[in-house]
Every structure is written in structure tokens, then in C-alpha cells.
Coordinates of N, CA and C in Angstrom, one line a residue:
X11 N -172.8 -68.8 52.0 CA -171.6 -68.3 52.8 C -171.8 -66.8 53.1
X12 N -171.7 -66.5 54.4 CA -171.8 -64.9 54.6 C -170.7 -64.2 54.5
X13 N -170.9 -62.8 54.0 CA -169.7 -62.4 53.6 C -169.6 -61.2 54.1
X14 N -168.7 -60.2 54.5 CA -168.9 -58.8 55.4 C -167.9 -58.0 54.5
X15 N -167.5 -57.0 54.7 CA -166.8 -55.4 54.4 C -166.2 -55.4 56.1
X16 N -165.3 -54.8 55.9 CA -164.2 -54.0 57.1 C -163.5 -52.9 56.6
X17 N -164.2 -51.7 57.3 CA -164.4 -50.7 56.9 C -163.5 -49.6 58.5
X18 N -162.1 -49.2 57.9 CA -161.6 -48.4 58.7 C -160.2 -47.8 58.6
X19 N -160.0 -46.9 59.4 CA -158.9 -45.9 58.3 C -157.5 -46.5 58.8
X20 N -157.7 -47.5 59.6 CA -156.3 -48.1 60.1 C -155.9 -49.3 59.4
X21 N -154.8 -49.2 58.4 CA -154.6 -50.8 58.3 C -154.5 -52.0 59.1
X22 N -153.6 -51.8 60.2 CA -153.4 -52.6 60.8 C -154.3 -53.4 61.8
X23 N -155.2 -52.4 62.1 CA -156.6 -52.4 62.8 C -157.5 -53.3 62.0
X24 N -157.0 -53.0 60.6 CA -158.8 -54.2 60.0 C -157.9 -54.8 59.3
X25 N -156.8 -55.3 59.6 CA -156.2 -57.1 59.5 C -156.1 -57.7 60.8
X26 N -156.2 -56.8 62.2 CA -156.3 -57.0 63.6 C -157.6 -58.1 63.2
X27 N -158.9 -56.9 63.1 CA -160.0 -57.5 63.2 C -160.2 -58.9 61.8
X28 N -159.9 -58.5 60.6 CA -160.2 -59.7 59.3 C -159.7 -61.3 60.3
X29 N -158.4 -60.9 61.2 CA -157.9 -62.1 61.6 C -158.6 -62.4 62.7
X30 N -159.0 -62.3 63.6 CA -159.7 -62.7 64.6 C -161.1 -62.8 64.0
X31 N -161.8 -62.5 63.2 CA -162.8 -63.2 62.5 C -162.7 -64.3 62.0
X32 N -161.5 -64.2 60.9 CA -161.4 -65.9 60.9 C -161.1 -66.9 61.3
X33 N -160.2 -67.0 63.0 CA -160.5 -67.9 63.7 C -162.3 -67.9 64.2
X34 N -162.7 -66.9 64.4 CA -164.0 -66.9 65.1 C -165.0 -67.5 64.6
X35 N -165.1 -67.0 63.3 CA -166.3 -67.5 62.1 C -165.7 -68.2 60.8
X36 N -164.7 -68.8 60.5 CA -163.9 -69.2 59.6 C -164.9 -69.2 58.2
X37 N -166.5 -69.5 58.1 CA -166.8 -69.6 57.0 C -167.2 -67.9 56.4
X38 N -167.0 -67.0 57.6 CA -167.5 -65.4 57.0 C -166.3 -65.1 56.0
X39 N -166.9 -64.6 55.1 CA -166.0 -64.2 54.0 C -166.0 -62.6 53.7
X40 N -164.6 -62.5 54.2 CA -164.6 -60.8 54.0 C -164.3 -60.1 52.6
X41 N -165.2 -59.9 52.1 CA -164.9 -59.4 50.6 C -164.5 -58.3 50.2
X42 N -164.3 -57.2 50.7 CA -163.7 -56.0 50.6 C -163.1 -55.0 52.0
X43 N -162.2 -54.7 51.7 CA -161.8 -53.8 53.1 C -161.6 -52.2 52.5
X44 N -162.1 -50.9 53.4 CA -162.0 -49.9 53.2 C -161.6 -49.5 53.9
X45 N -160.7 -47.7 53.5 CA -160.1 -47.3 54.6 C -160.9 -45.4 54.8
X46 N -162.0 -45.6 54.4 CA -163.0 -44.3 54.5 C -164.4 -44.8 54.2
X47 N -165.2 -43.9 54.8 CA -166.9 -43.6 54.6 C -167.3 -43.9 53.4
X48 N -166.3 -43.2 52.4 CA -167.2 -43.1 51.3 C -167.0 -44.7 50.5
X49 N -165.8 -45.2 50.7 CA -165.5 -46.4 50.0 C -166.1 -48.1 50.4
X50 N -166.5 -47.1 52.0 CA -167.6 -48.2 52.9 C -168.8 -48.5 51.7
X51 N -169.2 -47.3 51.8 CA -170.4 -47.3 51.4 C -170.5 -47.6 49.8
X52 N -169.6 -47.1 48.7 CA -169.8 -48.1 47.6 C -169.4 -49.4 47.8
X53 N -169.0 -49.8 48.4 CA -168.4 -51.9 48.5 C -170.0 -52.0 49.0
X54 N -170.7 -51.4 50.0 CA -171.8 -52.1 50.4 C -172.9 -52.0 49.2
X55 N -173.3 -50.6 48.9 CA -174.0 -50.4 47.1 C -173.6 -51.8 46.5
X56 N -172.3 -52.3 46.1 CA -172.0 -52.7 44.9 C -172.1 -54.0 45.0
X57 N -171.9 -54.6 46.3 CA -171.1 -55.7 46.5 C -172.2 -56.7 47.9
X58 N -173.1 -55.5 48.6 CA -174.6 -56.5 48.9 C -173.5 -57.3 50.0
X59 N -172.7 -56.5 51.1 CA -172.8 -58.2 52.0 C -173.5 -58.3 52.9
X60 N -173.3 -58.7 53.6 CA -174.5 -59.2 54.8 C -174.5 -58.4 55.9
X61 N -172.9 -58.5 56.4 CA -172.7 -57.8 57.4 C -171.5 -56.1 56.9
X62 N -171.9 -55.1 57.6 CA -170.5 -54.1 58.0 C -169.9 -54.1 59.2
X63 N -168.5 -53.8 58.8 CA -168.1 -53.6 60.2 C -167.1 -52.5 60.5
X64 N -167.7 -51.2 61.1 CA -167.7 -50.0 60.7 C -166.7 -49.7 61.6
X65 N -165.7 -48.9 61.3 CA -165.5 -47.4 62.7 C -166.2 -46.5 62.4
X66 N -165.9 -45.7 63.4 CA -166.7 -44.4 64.0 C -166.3 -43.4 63.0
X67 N -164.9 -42.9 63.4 CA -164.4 -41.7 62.9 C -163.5 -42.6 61.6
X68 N -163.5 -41.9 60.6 CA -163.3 -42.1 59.0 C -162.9 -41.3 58.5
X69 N -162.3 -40.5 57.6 CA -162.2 -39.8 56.3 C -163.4 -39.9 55.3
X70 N -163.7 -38.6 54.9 CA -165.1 -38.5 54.2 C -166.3 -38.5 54.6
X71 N -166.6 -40.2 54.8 CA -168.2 -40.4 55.8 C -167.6 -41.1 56.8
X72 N -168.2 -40.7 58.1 CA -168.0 -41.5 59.7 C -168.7 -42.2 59.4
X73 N -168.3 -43.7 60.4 CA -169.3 -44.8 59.8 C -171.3 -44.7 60.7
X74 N -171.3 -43.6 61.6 CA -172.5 -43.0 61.7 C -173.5 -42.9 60.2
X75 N -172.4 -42.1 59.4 CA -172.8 -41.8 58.4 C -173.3 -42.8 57.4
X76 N -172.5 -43.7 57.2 CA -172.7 -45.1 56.0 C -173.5 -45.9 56.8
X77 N -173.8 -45.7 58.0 CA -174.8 -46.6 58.6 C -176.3 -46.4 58.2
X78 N -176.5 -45.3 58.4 CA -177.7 -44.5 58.2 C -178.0 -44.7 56.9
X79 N -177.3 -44.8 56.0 CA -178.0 -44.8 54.5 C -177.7 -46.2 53.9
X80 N -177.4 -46.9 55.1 CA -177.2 -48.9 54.5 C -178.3 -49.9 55.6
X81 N -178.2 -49.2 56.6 CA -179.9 -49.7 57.7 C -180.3 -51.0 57.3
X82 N -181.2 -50.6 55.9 CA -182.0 -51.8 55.6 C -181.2 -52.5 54.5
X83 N -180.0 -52.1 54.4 CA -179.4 -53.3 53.1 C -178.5 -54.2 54.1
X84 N -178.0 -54.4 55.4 CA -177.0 -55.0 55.9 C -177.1 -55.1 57.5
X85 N -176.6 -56.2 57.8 CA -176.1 -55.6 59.2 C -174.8 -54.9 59.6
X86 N -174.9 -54.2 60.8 CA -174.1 -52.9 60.8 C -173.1 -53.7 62.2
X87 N -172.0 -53.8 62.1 CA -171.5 -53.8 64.0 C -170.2 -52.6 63.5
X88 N -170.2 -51.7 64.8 CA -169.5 -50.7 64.8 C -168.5 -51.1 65.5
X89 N -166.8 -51.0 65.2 CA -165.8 -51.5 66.0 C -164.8 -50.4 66.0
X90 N -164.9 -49.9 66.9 CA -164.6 -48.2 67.1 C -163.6 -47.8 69.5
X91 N -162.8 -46.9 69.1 CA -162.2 -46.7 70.5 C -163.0 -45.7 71.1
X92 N -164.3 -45.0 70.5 CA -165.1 -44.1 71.1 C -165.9 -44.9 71.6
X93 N -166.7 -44.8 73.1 CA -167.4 -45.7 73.7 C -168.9 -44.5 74.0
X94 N -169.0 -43.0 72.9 CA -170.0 -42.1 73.5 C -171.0 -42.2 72.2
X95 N -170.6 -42.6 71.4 CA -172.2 -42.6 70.2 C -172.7 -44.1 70.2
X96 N -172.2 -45.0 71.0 CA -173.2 -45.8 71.5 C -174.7 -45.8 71.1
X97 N -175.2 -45.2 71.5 CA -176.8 -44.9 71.5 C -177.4 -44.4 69.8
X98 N -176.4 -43.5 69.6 CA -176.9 -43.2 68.1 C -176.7 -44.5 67.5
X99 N -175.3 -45.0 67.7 CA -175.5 -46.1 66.9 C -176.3 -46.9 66.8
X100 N -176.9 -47.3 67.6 CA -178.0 -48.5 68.3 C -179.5 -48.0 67.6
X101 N -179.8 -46.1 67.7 CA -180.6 -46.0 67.4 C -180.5 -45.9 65.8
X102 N -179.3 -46.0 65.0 CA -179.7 -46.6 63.7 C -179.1 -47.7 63.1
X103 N -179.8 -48.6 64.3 CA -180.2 -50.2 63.7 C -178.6 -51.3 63.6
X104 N -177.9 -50.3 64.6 CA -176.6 -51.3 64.7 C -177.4 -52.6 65.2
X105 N -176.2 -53.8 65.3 CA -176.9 -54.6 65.9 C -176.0 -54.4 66.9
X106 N -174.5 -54.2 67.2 CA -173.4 -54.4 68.3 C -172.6 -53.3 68.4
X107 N -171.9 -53.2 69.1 CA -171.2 -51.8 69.1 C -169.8 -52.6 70.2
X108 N -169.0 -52.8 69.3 CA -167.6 -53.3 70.1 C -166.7 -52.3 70.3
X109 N -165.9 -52.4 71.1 CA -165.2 -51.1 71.5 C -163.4 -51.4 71.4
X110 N -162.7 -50.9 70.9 CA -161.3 -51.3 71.0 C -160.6 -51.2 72.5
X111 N -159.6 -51.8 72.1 CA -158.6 -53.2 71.6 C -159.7 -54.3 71.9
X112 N -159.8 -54.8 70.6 CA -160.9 -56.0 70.4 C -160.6 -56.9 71.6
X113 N -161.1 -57.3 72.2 CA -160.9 -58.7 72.9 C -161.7 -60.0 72.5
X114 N -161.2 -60.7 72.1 CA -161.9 -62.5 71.7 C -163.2 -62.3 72.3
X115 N -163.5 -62.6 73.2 CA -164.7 -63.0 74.2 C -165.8 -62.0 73.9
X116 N -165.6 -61.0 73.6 CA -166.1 -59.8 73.5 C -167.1 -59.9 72.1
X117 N -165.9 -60.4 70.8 CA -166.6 -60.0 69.3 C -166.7 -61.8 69.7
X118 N -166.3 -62.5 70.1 CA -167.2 -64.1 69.9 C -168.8 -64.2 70.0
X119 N -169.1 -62.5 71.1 CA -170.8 -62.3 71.9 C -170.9 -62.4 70.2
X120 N -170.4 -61.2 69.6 CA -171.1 -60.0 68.5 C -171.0 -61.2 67.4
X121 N -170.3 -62.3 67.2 CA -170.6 -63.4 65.9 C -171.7 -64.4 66.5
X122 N -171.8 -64.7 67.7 CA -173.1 -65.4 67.6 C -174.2 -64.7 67.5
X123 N -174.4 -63.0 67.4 CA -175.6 -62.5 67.7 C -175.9 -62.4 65.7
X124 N -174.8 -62.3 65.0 CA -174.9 -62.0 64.1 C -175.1 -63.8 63.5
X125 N -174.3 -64.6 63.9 CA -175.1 -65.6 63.4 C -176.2 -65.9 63.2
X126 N -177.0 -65.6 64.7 CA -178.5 -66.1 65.0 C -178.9 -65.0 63.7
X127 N -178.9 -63.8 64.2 CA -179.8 -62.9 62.9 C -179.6 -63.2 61.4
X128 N -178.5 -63.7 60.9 CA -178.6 -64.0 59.6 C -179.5 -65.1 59.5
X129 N -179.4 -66.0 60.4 CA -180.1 -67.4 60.6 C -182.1 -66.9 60.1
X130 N -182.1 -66.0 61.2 CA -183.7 -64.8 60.9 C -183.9 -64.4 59.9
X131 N -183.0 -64.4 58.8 CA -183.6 -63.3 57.4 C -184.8 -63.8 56.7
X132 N -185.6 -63.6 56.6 CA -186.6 -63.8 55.5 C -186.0 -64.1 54.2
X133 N -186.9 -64.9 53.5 CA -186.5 -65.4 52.3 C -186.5 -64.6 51.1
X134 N -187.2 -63.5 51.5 CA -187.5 -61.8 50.3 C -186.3 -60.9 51.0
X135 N -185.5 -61.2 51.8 CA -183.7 -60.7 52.0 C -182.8 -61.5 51.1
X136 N -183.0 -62.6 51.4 CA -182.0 -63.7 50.3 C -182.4 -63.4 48.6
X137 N -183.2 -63.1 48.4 CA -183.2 -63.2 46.9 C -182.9 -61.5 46.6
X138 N -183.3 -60.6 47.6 CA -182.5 -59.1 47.3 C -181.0 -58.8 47.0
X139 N -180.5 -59.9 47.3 CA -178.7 -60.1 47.4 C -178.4 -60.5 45.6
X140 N -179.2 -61.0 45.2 CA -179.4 -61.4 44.0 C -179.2 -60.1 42.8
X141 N -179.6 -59.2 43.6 CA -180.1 -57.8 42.5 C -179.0 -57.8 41.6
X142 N -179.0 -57.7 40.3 CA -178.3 -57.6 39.2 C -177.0 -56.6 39.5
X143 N -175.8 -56.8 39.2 CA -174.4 -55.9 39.7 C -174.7 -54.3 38.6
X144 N -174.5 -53.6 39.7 CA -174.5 -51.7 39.0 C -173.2 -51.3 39.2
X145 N -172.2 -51.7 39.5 CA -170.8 -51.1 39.3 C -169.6 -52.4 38.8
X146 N -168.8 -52.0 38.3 CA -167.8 -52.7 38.0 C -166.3 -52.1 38.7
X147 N -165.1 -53.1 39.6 CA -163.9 -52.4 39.7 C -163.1 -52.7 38.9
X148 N -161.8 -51.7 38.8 CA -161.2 -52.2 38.2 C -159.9 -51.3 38.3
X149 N -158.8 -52.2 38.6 CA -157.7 -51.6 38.7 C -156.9 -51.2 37.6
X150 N -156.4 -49.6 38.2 CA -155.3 -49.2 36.9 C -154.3 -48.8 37.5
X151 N -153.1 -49.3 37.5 CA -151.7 -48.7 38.3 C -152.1 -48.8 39.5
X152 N -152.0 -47.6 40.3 CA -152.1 -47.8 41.9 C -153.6 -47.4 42.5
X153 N -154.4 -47.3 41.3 CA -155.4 -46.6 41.5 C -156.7 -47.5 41.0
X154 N -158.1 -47.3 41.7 CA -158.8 -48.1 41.8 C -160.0 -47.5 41.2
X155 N -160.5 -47.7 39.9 CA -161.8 -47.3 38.9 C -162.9 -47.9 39.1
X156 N -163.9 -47.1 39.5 CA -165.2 -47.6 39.4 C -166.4 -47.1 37.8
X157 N -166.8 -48.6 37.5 CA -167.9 -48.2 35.9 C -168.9 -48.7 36.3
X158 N -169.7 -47.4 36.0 CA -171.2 -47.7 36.1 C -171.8 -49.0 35.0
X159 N -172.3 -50.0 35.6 CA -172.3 -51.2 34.0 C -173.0 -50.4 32.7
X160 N -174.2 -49.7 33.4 CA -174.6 -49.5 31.8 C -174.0 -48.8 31.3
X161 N -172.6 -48.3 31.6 CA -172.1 -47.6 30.5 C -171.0 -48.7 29.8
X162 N -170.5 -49.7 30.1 CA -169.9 -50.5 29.1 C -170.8 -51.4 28.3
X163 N -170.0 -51.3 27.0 CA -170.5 -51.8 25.8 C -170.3 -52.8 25.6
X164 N -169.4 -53.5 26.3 CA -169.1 -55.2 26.1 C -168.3 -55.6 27.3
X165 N -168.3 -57.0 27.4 CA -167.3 -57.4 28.1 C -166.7 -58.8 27.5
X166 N -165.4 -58.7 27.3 CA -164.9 -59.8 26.9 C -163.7 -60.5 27.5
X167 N -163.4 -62.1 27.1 CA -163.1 -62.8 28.2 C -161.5 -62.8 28.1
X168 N -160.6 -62.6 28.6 CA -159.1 -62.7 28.8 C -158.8 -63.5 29.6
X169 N -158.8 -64.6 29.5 CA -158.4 -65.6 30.2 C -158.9 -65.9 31.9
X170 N -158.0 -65.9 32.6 CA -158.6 -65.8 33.9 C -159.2 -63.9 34.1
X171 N -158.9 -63.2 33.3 CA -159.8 -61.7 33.8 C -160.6 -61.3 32.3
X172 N -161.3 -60.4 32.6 CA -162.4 -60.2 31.7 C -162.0 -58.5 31.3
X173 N -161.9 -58.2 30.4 CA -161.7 -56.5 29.6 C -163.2 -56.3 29.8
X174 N -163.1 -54.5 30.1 CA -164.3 -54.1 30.0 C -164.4 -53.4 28.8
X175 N -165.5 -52.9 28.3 CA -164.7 -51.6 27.2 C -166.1 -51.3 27.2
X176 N -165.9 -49.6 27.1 CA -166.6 -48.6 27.4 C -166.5 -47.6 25.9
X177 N -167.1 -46.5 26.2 CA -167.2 -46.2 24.4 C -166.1 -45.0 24.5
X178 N -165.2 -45.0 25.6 CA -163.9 -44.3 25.5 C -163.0 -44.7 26.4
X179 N -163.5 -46.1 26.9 CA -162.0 -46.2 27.7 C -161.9 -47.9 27.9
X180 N -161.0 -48.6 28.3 CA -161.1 -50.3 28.5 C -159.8 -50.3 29.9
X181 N -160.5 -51.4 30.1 CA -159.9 -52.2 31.5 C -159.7 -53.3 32.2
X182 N -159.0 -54.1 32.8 CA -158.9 -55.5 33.2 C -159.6 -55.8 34.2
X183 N -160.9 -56.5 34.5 CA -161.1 -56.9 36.2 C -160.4 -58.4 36.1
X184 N -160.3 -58.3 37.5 CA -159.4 -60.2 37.7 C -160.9 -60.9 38.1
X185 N -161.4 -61.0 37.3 CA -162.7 -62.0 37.5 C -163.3 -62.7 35.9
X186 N -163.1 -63.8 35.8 CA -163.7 -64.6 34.8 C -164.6 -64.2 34.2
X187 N -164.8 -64.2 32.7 CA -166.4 -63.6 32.7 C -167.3 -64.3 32.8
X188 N -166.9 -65.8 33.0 CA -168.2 -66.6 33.3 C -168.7 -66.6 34.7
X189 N -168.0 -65.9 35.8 CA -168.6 -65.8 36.9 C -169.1 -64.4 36.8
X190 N -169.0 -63.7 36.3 CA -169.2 -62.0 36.5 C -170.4 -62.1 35.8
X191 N -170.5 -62.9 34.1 CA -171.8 -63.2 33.7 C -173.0 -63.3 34.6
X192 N -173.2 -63.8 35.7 CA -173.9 -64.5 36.7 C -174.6 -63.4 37.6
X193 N -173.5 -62.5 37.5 CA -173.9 -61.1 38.8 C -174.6 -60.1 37.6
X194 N -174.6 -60.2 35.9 CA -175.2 -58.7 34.8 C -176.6 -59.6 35.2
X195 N -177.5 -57.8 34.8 CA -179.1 -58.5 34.1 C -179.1 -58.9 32.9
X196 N -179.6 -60.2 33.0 CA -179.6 -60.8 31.7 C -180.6 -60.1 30.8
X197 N -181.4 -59.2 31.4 CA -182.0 -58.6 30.2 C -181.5 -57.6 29.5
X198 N -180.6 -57.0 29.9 CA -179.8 -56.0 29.5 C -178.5 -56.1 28.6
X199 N -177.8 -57.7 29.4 CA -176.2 -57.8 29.1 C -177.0 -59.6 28.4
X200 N -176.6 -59.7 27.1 CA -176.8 -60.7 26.8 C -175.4 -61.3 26.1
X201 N -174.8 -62.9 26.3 CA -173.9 -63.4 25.5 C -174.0 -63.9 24.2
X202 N -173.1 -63.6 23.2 CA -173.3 -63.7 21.9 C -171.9 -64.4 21.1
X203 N -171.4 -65.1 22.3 CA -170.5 -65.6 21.7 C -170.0 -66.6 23.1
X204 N -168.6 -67.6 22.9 CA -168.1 -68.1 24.3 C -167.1 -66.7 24.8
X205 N -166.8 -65.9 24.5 CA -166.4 -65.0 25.0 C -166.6 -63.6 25.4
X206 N -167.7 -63.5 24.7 CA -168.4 -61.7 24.6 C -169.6 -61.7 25.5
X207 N -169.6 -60.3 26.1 CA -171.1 -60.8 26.8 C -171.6 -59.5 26.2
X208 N -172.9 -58.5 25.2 CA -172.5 -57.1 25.2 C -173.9 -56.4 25.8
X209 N -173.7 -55.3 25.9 CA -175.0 -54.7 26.6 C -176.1 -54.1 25.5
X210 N -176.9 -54.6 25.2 CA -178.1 -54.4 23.9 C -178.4 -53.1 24.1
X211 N -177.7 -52.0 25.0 CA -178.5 -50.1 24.4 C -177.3 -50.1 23.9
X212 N -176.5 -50.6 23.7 CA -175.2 -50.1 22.7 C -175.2 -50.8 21.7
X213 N -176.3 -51.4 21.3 CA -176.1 -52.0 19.6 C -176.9 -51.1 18.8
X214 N -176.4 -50.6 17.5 CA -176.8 -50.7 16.3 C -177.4 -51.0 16.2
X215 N -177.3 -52.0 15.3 CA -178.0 -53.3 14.5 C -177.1 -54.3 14.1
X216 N -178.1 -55.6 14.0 CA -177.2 -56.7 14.2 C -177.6 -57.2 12.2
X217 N -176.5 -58.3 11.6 CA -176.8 -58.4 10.6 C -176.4 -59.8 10.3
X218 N -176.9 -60.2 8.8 CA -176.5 -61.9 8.8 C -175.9 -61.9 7.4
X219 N -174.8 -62.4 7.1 CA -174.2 -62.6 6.0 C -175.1 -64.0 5.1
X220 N -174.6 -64.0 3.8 CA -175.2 -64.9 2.5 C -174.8 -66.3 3.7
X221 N -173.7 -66.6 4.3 CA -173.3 -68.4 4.7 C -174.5 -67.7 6.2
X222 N -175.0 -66.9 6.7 CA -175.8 -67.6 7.8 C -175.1 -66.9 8.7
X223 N -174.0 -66.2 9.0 CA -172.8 -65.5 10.1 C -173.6 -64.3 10.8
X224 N -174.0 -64.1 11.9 CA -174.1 -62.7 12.4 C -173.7 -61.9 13.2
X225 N -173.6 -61.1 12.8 CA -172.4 -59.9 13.9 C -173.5 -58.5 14.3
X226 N -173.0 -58.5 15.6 CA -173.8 -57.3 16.4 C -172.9 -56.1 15.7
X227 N -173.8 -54.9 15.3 CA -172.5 -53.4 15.5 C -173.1 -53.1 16.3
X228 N -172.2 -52.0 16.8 CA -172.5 -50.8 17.9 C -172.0 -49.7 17.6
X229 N -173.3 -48.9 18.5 CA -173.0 -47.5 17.7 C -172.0 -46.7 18.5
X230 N -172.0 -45.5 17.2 CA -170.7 -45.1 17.0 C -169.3 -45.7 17.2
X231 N -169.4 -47.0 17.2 CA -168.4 -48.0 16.9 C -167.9 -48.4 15.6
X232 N -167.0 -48.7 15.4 CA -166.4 -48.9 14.2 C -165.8 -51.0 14.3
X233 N -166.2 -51.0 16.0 CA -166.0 -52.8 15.9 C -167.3 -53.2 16.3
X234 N -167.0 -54.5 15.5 CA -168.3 -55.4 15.4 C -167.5 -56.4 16.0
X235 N -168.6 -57.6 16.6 CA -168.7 -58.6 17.0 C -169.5 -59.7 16.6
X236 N -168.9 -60.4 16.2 CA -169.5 -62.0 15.9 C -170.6 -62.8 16.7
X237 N -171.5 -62.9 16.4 CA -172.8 -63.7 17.1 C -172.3 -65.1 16.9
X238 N -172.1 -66.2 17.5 CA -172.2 -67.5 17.3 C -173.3 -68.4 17.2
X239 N -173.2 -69.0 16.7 CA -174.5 -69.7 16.0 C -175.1 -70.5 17.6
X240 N -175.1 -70.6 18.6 CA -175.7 -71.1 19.4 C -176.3 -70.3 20.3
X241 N -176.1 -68.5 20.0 CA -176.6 -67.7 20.5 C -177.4 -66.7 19.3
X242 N -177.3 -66.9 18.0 CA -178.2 -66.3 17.1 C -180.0 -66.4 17.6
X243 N -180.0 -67.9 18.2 CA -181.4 -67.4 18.2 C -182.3 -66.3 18.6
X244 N -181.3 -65.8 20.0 CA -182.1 -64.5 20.7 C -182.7 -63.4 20.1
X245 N -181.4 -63.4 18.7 CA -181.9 -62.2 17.9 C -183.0 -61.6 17.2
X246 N -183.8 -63.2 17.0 CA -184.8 -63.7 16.3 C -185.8 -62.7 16.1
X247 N -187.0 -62.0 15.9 CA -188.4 -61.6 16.1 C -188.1 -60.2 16.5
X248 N -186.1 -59.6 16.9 CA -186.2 -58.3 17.5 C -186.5 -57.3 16.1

């Protein structure tokens, strides 16, 4: 499934456009909307979609700007009321340059050109999408936190959302940890239980009680964690 960002400082403008995509392309999945440069450009860092779909003029970075330093991670369509950077855009690797008030006929051209090109990717694009996740969101009150992963020390499962916890702060994302498991490097974030997943540069040392029981510490930590016996093996030979 392809999935895009909509990236622009108008709200009403990028539920204009999210809605006329989904009659257009009903299977594109828009997975994040921003309303500046700079928030373009971590959703595309973090979150690897296929397509952007930029304005011009932004708060922080113009989407000039996030285009230039995303080129080879995405395709770019610029949907913007200025009809004069045209050409810059083009010359960094837009694929389309739509111009406002959207008209149907117009972005129907710009989804089949983006069709065909995803259709194009090479098979060493598809597994780049893959790259292990480097940021975590997470909401607090009206405000919206970004964690670098290797700085949390664990993640554990709360039901339908997952706690993060960090070695001075914890947080809720609304995402299962068995799907979020899927996006850590497994060489890094290993599970050690049905609910824990934790990151191995924040262990201690792990230990085994007289019945066989083993629990990870971590440092400068004062909590430990329970290993379950159908993940003890990993520990084995470290």
C-alpha cells in the first residue's frame, strides 16, 4: 500500500487535498499531515513514505527546502498557489507541480504519473523502506514529543498502546507493541518477555536465580525486568 505526508500550513487546504486523494487513489494512505518545513521533513526521516506533497511557502522550511534534502528518499509533488518556482522545483527532482485551487482532472494527471513511477521502483527502494525506525511519537497534552529510539530503555505493552521509558522520562504511543516491534532493529531492541521489548546498550547485566528465573538490569536503574523462559535463550554465550 502507498502511503504519502501532506505537508502545508493551511488546514483546511490539506483536508481539501487528503479528500480528493481519496476519491482519486483510495488505496494511498496518508499517514501524517504537517503544517511546516520542518515537521515535513521529520514525518519523511521517520516515517519513509513514498510520496510528499509539499507547499511552497511554510513556516520554518519552504517545501523548496524539504525537497532538496528528501530527493532520493521520496517522491516530491508540490501543491502550492505560486505558479514562479516551477522550474526549481522540477530541477530538484519534483515529479509534478500542481497549482491551486486543486482541480480533479488536474491532480487525476499527477496520481497516474505517480502511479506509473512507484510501479518503476527498483527492488533495492522497497527494501530501503524497511530501514529499522529512529524516532518514536508521542503525545503529551496538546503537545507532540519526539524520542530518538536509542535513547529509550524499554518498551512496554499497555494494552492497545505501548509506554516508552527513557532513563528520565516515560510516554504513551497509541500503537501496539507488537506492531511497533516489527519497525526496532532487532539487533539492538530485543523481546524478553510477551510484553517488554528492551534496548541491550541499556543493560547491566542479566542474571538467573537458584529455580532457573532471569531478569535483565539496567543501568543506573533500580528496575529490573523478567526474562521469560521462551526468550532466555538469546542470552546464552553473551
Amino acid at each position: 500500500m502507498p502511503t504519502a505526508i501532506i505537508a502545508d500550513d493551511e488546514p483546511l487546504l490539506r483536508m481539501e487535498l487528503a479528500d480528493a486523494l481519496e476519491n482519486l487513489w483510495p488505496e494511498l494512505r496518508i499517514i501524517e499531515h504537517a503544517d511546516n518545513g520542518a515537521k515535513a521533513l521529520r514525518y519523511i526521516e521517520e516515517y519513509q513514505p513514498d510520496i510528499a506533497f509539499l507547499d511552497i511557502r511554510m513556516p520554518s522550511l519552504d517545501g523548496l527546502e524539504v525537497a532538496d534534502q528528501v530527493r532520493e528518499k521520496c517522491q516530491v509533488v508540490f501543491v502550492t498557489a505560486y505558479d514562479e518556482h516551477a522550474v526549481t522545483a522540477f530541477e530538484q527532482g519534483a515529479i509534478d507541480y500542481v497549482l491551486k485551487p486543486i482541480k480533479m482532472a488536474r491532480l487525476a494527471a499527477t496520481v497516474s504519473r505517480l502511479r506509473q513511477r512507484l510501479s518503476e521502483k527498483p527492488a533495492s527502494d522497497e527494501t530501503s523502506s524497511n530501514e529499522p525506525l529512529q524516532w518514536v511519537r508521542a503525545s503529551s497534552g496538546n503537545s507532540l514529543r519526539f524520542f530518538p529510539v536509542q535513547d529509550i530503555v524499554y518498551f512496554r505493552s499497555d494494552g492497545k498502546y505501548t509506554k516508552i521509558v527513557t532513563s528520565d522520562d516515560q510516554a504513551l504511543i497509541r500503537e501496539p507493541l507488537r506492531s511497533l516491534g516489527q519497525t526496532l532493529d532487532s539487533k539492538i531492541f530485543w523481546r524478553i518477555n510477551r510484553g517488554i521489548i528492551v534496548n541491550l546498550s541499556h543493560i547491566s547485566h542479566v542474571t538467573r536465580d537458584d529455580e532457573g528465573k532471569m531478569t535483565v538490569h539496567l543501568q543506573g536503574e533500580a528496575t529490573s525486568l523478567p526474562v521469560s523462559k521462551n526468550h532466555q535463550s538469546q542470552f546464552r554465550g553473551m
